[in-house]
Coordinates of C-alpha atoms in Angstrom, one line a residue:
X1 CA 131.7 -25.3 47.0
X2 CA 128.7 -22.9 47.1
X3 CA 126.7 -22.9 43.4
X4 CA 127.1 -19.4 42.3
X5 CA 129.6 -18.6 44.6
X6 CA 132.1 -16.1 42.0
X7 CA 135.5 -17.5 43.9
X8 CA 134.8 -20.8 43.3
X9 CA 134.2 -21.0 40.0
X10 CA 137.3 -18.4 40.0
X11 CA 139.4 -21.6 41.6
X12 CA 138.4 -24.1 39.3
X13 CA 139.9 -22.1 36.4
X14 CA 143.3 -21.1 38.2
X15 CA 143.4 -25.2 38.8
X16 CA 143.0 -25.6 35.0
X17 CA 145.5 -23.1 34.3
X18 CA 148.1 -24.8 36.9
X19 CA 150.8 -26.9 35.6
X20 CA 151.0 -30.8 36.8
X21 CA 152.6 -33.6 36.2
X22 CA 151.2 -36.8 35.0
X23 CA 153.5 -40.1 35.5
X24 CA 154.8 -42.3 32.6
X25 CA 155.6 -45.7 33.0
X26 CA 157.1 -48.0 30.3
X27 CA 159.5 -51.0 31.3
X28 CA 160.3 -54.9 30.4
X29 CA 158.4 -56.0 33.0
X30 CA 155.2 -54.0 31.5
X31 CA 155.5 -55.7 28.3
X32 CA 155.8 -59.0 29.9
X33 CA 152.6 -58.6 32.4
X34 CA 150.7 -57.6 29.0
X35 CA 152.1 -60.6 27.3
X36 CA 150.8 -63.0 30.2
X37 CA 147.5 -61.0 30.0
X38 CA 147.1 -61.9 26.1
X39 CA 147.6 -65.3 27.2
X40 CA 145.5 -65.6 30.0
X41 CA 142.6 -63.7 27.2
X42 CA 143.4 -66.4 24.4
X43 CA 143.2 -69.2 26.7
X44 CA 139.5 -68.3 27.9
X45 CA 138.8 -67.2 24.4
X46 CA 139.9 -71.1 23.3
X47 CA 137.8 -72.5 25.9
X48 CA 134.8 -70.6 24.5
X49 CA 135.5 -71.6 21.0
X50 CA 136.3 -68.4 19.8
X51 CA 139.9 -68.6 19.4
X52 CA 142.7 -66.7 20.1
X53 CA 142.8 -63.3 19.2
X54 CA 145.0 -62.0 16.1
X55 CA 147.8 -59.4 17.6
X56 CA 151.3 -57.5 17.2
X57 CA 153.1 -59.1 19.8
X58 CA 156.7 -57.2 19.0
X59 CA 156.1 -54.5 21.6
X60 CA 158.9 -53.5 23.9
X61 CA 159.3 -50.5 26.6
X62 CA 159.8 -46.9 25.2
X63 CA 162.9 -46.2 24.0
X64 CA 164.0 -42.9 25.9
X65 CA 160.3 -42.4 27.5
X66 CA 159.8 -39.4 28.9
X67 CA 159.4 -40.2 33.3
X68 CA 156.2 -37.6 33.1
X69 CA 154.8 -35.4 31.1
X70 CA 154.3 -31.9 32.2
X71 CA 150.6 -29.9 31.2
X72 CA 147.9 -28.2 32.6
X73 CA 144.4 -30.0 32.9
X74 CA 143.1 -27.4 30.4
X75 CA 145.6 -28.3 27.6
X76 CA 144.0 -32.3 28.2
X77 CA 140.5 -30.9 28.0
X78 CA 141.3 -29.2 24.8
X79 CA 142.9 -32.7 22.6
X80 CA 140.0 -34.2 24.4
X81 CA 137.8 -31.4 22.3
X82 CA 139.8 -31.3 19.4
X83 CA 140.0 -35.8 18.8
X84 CA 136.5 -35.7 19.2
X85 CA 135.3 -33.0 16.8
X86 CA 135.0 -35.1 13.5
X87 CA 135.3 -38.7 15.2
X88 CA 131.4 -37.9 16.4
X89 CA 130.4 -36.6 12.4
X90 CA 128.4 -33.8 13.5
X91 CA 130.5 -31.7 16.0
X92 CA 129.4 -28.3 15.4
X93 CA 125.9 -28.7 14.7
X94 CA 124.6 -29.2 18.3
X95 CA 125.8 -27.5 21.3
X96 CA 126.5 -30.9 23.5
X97 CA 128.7 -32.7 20.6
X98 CA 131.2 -29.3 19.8
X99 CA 131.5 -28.7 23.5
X100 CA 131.5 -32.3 25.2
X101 CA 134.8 -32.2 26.7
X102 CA 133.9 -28.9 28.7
X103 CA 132.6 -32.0 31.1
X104 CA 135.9 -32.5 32.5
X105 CA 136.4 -28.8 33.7
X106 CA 136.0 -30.2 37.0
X107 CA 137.2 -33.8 36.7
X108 CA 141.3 -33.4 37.9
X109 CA 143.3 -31.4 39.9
X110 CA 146.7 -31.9 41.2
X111 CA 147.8 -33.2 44.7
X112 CA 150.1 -31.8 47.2
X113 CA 153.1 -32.9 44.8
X114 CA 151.6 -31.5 41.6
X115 CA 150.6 -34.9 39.9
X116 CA 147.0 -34.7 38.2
X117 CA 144.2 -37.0 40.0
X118 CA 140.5 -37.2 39.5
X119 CA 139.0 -34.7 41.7
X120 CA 135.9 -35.3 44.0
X121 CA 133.8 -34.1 40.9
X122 CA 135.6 -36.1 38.9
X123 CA 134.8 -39.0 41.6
X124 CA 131.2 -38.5 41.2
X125 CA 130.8 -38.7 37.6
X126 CA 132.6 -42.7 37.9
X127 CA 128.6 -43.4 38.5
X128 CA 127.3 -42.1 35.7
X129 CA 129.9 -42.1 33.2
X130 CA 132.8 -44.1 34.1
X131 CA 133.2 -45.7 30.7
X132 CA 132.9 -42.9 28.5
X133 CA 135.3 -40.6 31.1
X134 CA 138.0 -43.6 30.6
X135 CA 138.2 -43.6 27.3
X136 CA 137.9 -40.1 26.8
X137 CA 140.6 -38.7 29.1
X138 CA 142.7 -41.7 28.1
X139 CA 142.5 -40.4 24.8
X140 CA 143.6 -36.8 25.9
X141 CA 146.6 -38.3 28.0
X142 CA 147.8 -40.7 24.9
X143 CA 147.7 -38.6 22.5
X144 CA 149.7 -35.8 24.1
X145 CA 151.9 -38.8 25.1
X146 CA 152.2 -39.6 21.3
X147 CA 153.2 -36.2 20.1
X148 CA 155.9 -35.7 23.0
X149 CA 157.3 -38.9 22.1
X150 CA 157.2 -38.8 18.0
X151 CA 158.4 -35.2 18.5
X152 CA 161.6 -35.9 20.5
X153 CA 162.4 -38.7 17.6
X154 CA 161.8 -36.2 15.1
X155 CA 162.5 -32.7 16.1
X156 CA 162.4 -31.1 12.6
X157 CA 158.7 -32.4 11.8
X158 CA 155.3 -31.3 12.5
X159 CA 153.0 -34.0 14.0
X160 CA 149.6 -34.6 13.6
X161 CA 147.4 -37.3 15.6
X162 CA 144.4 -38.3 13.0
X163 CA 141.6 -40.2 14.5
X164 CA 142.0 -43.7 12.7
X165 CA 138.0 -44.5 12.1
X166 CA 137.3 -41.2 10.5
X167 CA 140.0 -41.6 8.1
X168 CA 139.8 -45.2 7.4
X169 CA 136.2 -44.5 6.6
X170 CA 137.7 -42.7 3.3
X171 CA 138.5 -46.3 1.4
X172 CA 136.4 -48.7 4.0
X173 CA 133.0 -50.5 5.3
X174 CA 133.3 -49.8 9.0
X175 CA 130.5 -51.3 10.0
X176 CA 128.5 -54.6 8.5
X177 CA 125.1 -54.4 6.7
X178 CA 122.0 -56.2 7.7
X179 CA 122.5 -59.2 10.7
X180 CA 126.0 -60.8 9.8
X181 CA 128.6 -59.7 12.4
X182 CA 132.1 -58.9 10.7
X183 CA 135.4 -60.4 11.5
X184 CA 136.6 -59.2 15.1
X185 CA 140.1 -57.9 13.2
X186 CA 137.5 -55.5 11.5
X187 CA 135.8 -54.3 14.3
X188 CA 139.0 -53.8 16.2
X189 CA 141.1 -50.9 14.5
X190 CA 143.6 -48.2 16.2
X191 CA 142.5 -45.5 17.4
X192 CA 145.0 -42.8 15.9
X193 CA 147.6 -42.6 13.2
X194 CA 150.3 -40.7 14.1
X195 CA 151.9 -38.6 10.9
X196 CA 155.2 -36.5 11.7
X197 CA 155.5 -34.5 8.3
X198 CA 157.2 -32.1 6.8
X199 CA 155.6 -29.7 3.9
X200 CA 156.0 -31.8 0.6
X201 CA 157.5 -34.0 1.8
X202 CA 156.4 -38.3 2.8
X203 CA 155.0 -38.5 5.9
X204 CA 156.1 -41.1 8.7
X205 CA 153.1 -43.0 10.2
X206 CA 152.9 -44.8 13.4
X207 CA 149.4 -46.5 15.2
X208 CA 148.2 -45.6 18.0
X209 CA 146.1 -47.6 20.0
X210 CA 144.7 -46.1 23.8
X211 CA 142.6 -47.1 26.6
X212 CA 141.9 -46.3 30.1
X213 CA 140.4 -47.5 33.1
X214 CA 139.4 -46.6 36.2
X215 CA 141.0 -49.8 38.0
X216 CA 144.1 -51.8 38.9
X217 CA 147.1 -51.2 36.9
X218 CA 146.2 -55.1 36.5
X219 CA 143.0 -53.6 34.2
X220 CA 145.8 -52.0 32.1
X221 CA 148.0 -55.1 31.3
X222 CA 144.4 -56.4 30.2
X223 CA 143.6 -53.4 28.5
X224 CA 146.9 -53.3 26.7
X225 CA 146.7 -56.8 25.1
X226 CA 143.8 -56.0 23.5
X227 CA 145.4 -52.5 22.1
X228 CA 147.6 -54.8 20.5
X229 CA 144.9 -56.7 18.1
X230 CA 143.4 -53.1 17.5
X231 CA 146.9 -52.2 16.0
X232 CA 147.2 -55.8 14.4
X233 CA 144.1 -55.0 12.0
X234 CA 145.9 -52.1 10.1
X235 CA 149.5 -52.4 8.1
X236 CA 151.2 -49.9 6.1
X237 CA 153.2 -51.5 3.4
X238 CA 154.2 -55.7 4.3
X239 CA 152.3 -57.3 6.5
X240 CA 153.5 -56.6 10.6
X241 CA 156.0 -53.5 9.9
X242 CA 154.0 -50.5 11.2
X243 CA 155.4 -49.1 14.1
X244 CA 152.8 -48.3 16.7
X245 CA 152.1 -47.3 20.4
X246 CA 150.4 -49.1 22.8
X247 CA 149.0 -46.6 25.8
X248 CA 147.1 -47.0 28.3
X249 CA 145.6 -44.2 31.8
X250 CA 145.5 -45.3 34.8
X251 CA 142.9 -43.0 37.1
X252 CA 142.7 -44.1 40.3
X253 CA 139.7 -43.0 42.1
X254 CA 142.2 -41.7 44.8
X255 CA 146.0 -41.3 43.5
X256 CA 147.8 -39.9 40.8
X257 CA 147.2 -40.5 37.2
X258 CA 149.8 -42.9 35.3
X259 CA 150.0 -43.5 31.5
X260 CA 151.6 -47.1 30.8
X261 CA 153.1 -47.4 27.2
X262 CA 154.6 -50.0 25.0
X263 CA 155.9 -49.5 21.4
X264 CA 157.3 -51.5 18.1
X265 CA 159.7 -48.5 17.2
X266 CA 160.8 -48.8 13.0
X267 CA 159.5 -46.2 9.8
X268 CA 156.4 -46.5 7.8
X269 CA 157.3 -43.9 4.9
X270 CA 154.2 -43.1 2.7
X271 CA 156.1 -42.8 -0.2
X272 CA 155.3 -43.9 -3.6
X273 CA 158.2 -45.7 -5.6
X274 CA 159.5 -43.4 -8.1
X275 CA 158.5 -40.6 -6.1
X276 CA 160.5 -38.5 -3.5
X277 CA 157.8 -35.7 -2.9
X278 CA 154.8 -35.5 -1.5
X279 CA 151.5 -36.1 -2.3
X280 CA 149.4 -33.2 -3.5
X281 CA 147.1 -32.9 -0.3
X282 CA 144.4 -30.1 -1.9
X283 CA 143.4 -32.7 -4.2
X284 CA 139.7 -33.7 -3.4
X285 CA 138.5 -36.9 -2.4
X286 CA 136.1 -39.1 -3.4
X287 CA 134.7 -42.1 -1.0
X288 CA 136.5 -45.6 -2.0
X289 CA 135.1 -48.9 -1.8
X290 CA 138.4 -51.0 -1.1
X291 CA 138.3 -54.8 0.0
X292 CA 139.3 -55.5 3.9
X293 CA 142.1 -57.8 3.1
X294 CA 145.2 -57.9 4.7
X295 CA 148.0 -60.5 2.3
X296 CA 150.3 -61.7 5.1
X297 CA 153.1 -64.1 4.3
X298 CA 152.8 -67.9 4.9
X299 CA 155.5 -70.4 4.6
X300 CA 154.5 -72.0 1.1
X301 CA 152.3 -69.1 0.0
X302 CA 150.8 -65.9 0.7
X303 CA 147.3 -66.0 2.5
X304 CA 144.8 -63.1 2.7
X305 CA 143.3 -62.7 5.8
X306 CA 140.9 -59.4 6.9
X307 CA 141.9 -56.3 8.1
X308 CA 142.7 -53.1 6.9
X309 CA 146.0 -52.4 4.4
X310 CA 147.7 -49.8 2.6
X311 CA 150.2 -50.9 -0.1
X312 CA 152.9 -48.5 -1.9
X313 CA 150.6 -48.0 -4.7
X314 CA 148.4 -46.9 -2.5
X315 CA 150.4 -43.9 -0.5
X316 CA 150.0 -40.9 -2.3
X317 CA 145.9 -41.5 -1.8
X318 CA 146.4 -42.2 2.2
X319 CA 149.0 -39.1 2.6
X320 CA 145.4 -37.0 1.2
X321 CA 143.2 -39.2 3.6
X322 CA 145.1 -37.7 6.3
X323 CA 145.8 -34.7 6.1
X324 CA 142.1 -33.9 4.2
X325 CA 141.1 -35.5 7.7
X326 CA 142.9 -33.8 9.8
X327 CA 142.0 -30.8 7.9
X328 CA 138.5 -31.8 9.0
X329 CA 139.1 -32.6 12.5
X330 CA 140.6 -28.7 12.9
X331 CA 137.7 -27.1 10.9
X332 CA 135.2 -29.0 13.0
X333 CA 137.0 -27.6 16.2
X334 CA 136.1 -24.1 14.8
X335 CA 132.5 -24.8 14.3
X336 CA 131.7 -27.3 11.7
X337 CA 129.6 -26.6 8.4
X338 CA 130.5 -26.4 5.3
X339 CA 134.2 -25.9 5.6
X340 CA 134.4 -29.0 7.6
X341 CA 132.0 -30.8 4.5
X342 CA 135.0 -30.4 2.0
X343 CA 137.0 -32.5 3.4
X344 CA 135.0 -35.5 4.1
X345 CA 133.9 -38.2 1.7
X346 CA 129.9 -39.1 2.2
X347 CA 131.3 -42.7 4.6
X348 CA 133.6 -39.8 6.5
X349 CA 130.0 -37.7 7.2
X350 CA 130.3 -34.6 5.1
X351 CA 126.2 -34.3 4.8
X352 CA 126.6 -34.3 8.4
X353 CA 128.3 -31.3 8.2
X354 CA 126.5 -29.2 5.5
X355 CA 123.7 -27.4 7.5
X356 CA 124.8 -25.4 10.5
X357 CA 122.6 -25.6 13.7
X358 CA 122.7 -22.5 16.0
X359 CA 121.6 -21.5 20.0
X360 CA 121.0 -18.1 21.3
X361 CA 124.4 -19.4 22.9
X362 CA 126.7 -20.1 20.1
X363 CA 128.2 -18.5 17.5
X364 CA 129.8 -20.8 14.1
X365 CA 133.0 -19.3 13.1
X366 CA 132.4 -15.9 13.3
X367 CA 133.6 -15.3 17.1
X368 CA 136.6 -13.7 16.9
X369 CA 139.6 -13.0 19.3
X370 CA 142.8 -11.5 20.3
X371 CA 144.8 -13.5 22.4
X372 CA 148.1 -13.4 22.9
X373 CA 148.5 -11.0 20.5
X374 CA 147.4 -13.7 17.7
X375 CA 144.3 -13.0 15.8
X376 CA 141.8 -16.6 16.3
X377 CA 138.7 -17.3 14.3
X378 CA 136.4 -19.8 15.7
X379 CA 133.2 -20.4 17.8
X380 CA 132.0 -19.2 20.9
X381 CA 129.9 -20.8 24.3
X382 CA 128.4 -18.6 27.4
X383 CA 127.1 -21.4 29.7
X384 CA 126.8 -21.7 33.4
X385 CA 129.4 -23.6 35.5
X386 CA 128.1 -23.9 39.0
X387 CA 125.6 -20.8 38.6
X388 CA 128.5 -18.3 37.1
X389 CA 128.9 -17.6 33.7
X390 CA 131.9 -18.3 31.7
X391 CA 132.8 -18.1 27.8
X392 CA 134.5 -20.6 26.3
X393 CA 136.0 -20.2 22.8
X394 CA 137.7 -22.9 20.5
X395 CA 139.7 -21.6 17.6
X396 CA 142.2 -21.4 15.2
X397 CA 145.0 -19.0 14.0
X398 CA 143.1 -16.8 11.2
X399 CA 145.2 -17.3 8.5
X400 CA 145.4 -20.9 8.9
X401 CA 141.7 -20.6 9.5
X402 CA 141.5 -19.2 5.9
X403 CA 144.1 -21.5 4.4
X404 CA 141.8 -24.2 5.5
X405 CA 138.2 -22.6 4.9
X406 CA 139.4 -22.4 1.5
X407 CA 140.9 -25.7 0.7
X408 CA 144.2 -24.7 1.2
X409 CA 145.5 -27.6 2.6
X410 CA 149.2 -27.8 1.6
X411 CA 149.3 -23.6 2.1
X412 CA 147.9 -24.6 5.6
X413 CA 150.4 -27.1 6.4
X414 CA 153.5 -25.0 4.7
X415 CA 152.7 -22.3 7.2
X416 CA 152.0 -23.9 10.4
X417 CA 155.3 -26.1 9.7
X418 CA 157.2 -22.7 9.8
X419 CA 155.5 -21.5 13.0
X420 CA 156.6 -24.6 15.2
X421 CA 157.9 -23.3 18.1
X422 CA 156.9 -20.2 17.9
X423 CA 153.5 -20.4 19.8
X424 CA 153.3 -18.9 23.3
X425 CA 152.6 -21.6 26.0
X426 CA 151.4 -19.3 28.8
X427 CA 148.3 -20.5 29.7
X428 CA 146.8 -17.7 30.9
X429 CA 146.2 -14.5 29.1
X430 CA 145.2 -10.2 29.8
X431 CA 141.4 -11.4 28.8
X432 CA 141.4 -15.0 29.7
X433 CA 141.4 -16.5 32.6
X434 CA 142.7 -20.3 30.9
X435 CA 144.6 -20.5 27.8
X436 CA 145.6 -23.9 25.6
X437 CA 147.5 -23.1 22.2
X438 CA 148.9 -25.9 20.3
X439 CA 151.3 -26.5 17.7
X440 CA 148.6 -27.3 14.9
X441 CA 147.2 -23.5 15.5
X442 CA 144.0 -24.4 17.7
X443 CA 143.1 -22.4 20.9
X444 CA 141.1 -23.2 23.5
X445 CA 140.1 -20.6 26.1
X446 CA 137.7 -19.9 28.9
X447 CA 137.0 -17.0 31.0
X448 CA 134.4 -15.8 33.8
X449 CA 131.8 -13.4 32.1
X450 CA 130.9 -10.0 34.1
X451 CA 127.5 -10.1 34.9

């Protein structure tokens, strides 16, 4: 590939436009190589003295997993740009956070028989960035994983995938003070919750742990062990009955992509005794200070051990601390500022939030576009990508965007509801050469710019 070469640059977006498959594997036999990898863990950790590692260890295959799920490498950029847009507290006010998943626009392509790899590109980067590229397109690929699974269960919700340290952050201490270290169930948390909702309505919540790797599917088995004492930190309601996911990417430096899941399947409802609607979710917060206790049962008594746990009393606060989050995360994918501010507590990082920072390159919320037909509000990026230049624009529908820019949260989340399904999935468009649109209103879009 010549740099500056017009064509080229032309074929990397027709690749992230192209549909591929990515493989989903999820059997017995998974679950029992992850069990024997938790054991193998907890037997070195005994030998160093540590002790053996607190976990869920009720996982089981998928129930009705999909064999693949079908996307375009564009649509995996874009939940890698939208998970990432208030987990970093500051997307939006510097070009390199709001836009850090345009590093991937080279990273996979699909193979003769239309399964996503890592391209050469991609290849390259494992020496500069091979952790962070892990964990960041295993994120993409689990989370889409997530939705297509909690959306088959539940056909007549909406579902939203909230990352879990951002909101936690609302009632919590993260991270210790001074030179004690904390308890390792406090430093291991999920990653997402997963909330499938309708409008007034208790939500459903699930965990969602993810990793990825760049090595053996042996790497996974490891990987997924310790997912499970990330989800064994957090319960909603009695101790150990949150459902959660367990998912793990495989990405080979030379074959075809493979997500490798595991699951407790049951219902966490958030709702409060005596209650049968929903919270009121354009209330505003203000930061908590609860303890990191966890009451699990014990044969004589119960014991309190740390972690992280929501009781009933408790719901109608963590149904706002959700959705206010969420609210956040899609604001930030617009362009930050104050509209993102409103929905975080100071822990969360609303002052992070309250000053926008511009470049002669980007524009904060006021870059608007047509596509599809559908009127998006959001920001805007000309940049270089091997010496051509190419816009990219993240978004969101406008009135959602002004349901949310407002504090609208419940007017947001009444509208979007009604529009599920309704959302074009071509993923190209008259103006743009790559198109992603999903269910929660955000667009994603690049094109090349005429010089």
């Amino acid at each position: 590939m010549n740099e500056g070469d017009p064509k080229a640059v032309a074929e990397i977006l027709h690749e992230l436009s192209t549909t591929s498959h990515v493989q989903v594997r999820s059997s017995t036999e998974l679950a029992v190589q992850v069990t024997k990898a938790a054991v193998e863990e907890d037997e070195k950790r005994i030998g160093d003295g540590r002790g053996p590692l607190r976990r869920r260890t009720d996982y089981r295959a998928v129930g009705s997993a999909p064999r693949s799920l079908t996307l375009t490498p564009w649509q995996v950029i874009h939940t890698i740009g939208l998970s990432a847009a208030s987990a970093r507290q500051g997307a939006g006010r510097g070009l390199a956070e709001h836009w850090g998943s345009l590093r991937y626009v080279q990273a996979l392509e699909a193979n003769r028989g239309r399964y996503l790899q890592l391209s050469s590109e991609g290849r390259d980067l494992l020496r500069f960035y091979k952790a962070t590229q892990s964990g960041e397109i295993g994120t993409g690929f689990a989370s889409l994983l997530a939705e297509n699974i909690v959306r088959s269960r539940y056909p007549d919700h909406s579902v939203s995938v909230i990352p879990a340290d951002v909101a936690l952050k609302a009632g919590w201490t993260l991270t210790g003070s001074g030179n004690g270290r904390r308890p390792e169930p406090l430093q291991r948390r999920p990653h997402f919750f997963v909330e499938a909702w309708q409008p007034g309505q208790p939500s459903k919540i699930l965990l969602l742990a993810s990793k990825g790797t760049h090595s053996s599917s042996h790497q996974v088995h490891k990987q997924l062990s310790t997912a499970s004492a990330h989800v064994e930190s957090m319960h909603i309601g009695p101790y150990g009955t949150v459902p959660y996911l367990l998912i793990g990417t495989e990405i080979p430096a030379r074959e075809s992509l493979a997500l490798h899941a595991l699951e407790k399947q049951g219902t966490s409802l958030l709702q409060t005794p005596g209650e049968e609607s929903g919270a009121d979710l354009d209330l505003v917060l203000e930061q908590d200070n609860r303890v990191p206790d966890v009451v699990r049962p014990a044969e004589r008594r119960e014991t309190t051990i740390p972690g992280f746990q929501v009781l009933p009393d408790s719901y109608a606060w963590f149904s706002i601390v959700l959705a206010r989050t969420e609210a956040a995360t899609l604001t930030a994918f617009t362009g930050g500022g104050r509209p993102t501010a409103q929905y975080l507590t100071k822990e969360q990082g609303r002052r992070h939030f309250l000053h926008d920072t511009r470049t002669d390159t980007v524009k904060l919320r006021d870059a608007k576009h047509a596509i599809h037909g559908i009127d998006f509000v959001g920001t805007d990026h000309v940049y270089r990508l091997n010496g051509t230049r190419v816009e990219a624009f993240s978004g969101l529908e406008r009135s959602l965007y002004e349901h949310l820019h407002y504090g609208r949260v419940n007017e947001y989340r009444r509208e979007v509801h009604d529009l599920r399904g309704q959302w074009p999935d071509r993923s190209t468009s008259k103006q743009w050469d790559v198109v992603s649109i999903r269910a929660d209103g955000t667009v994603m879009a690049i094109r090349l710019v005429e010089e």
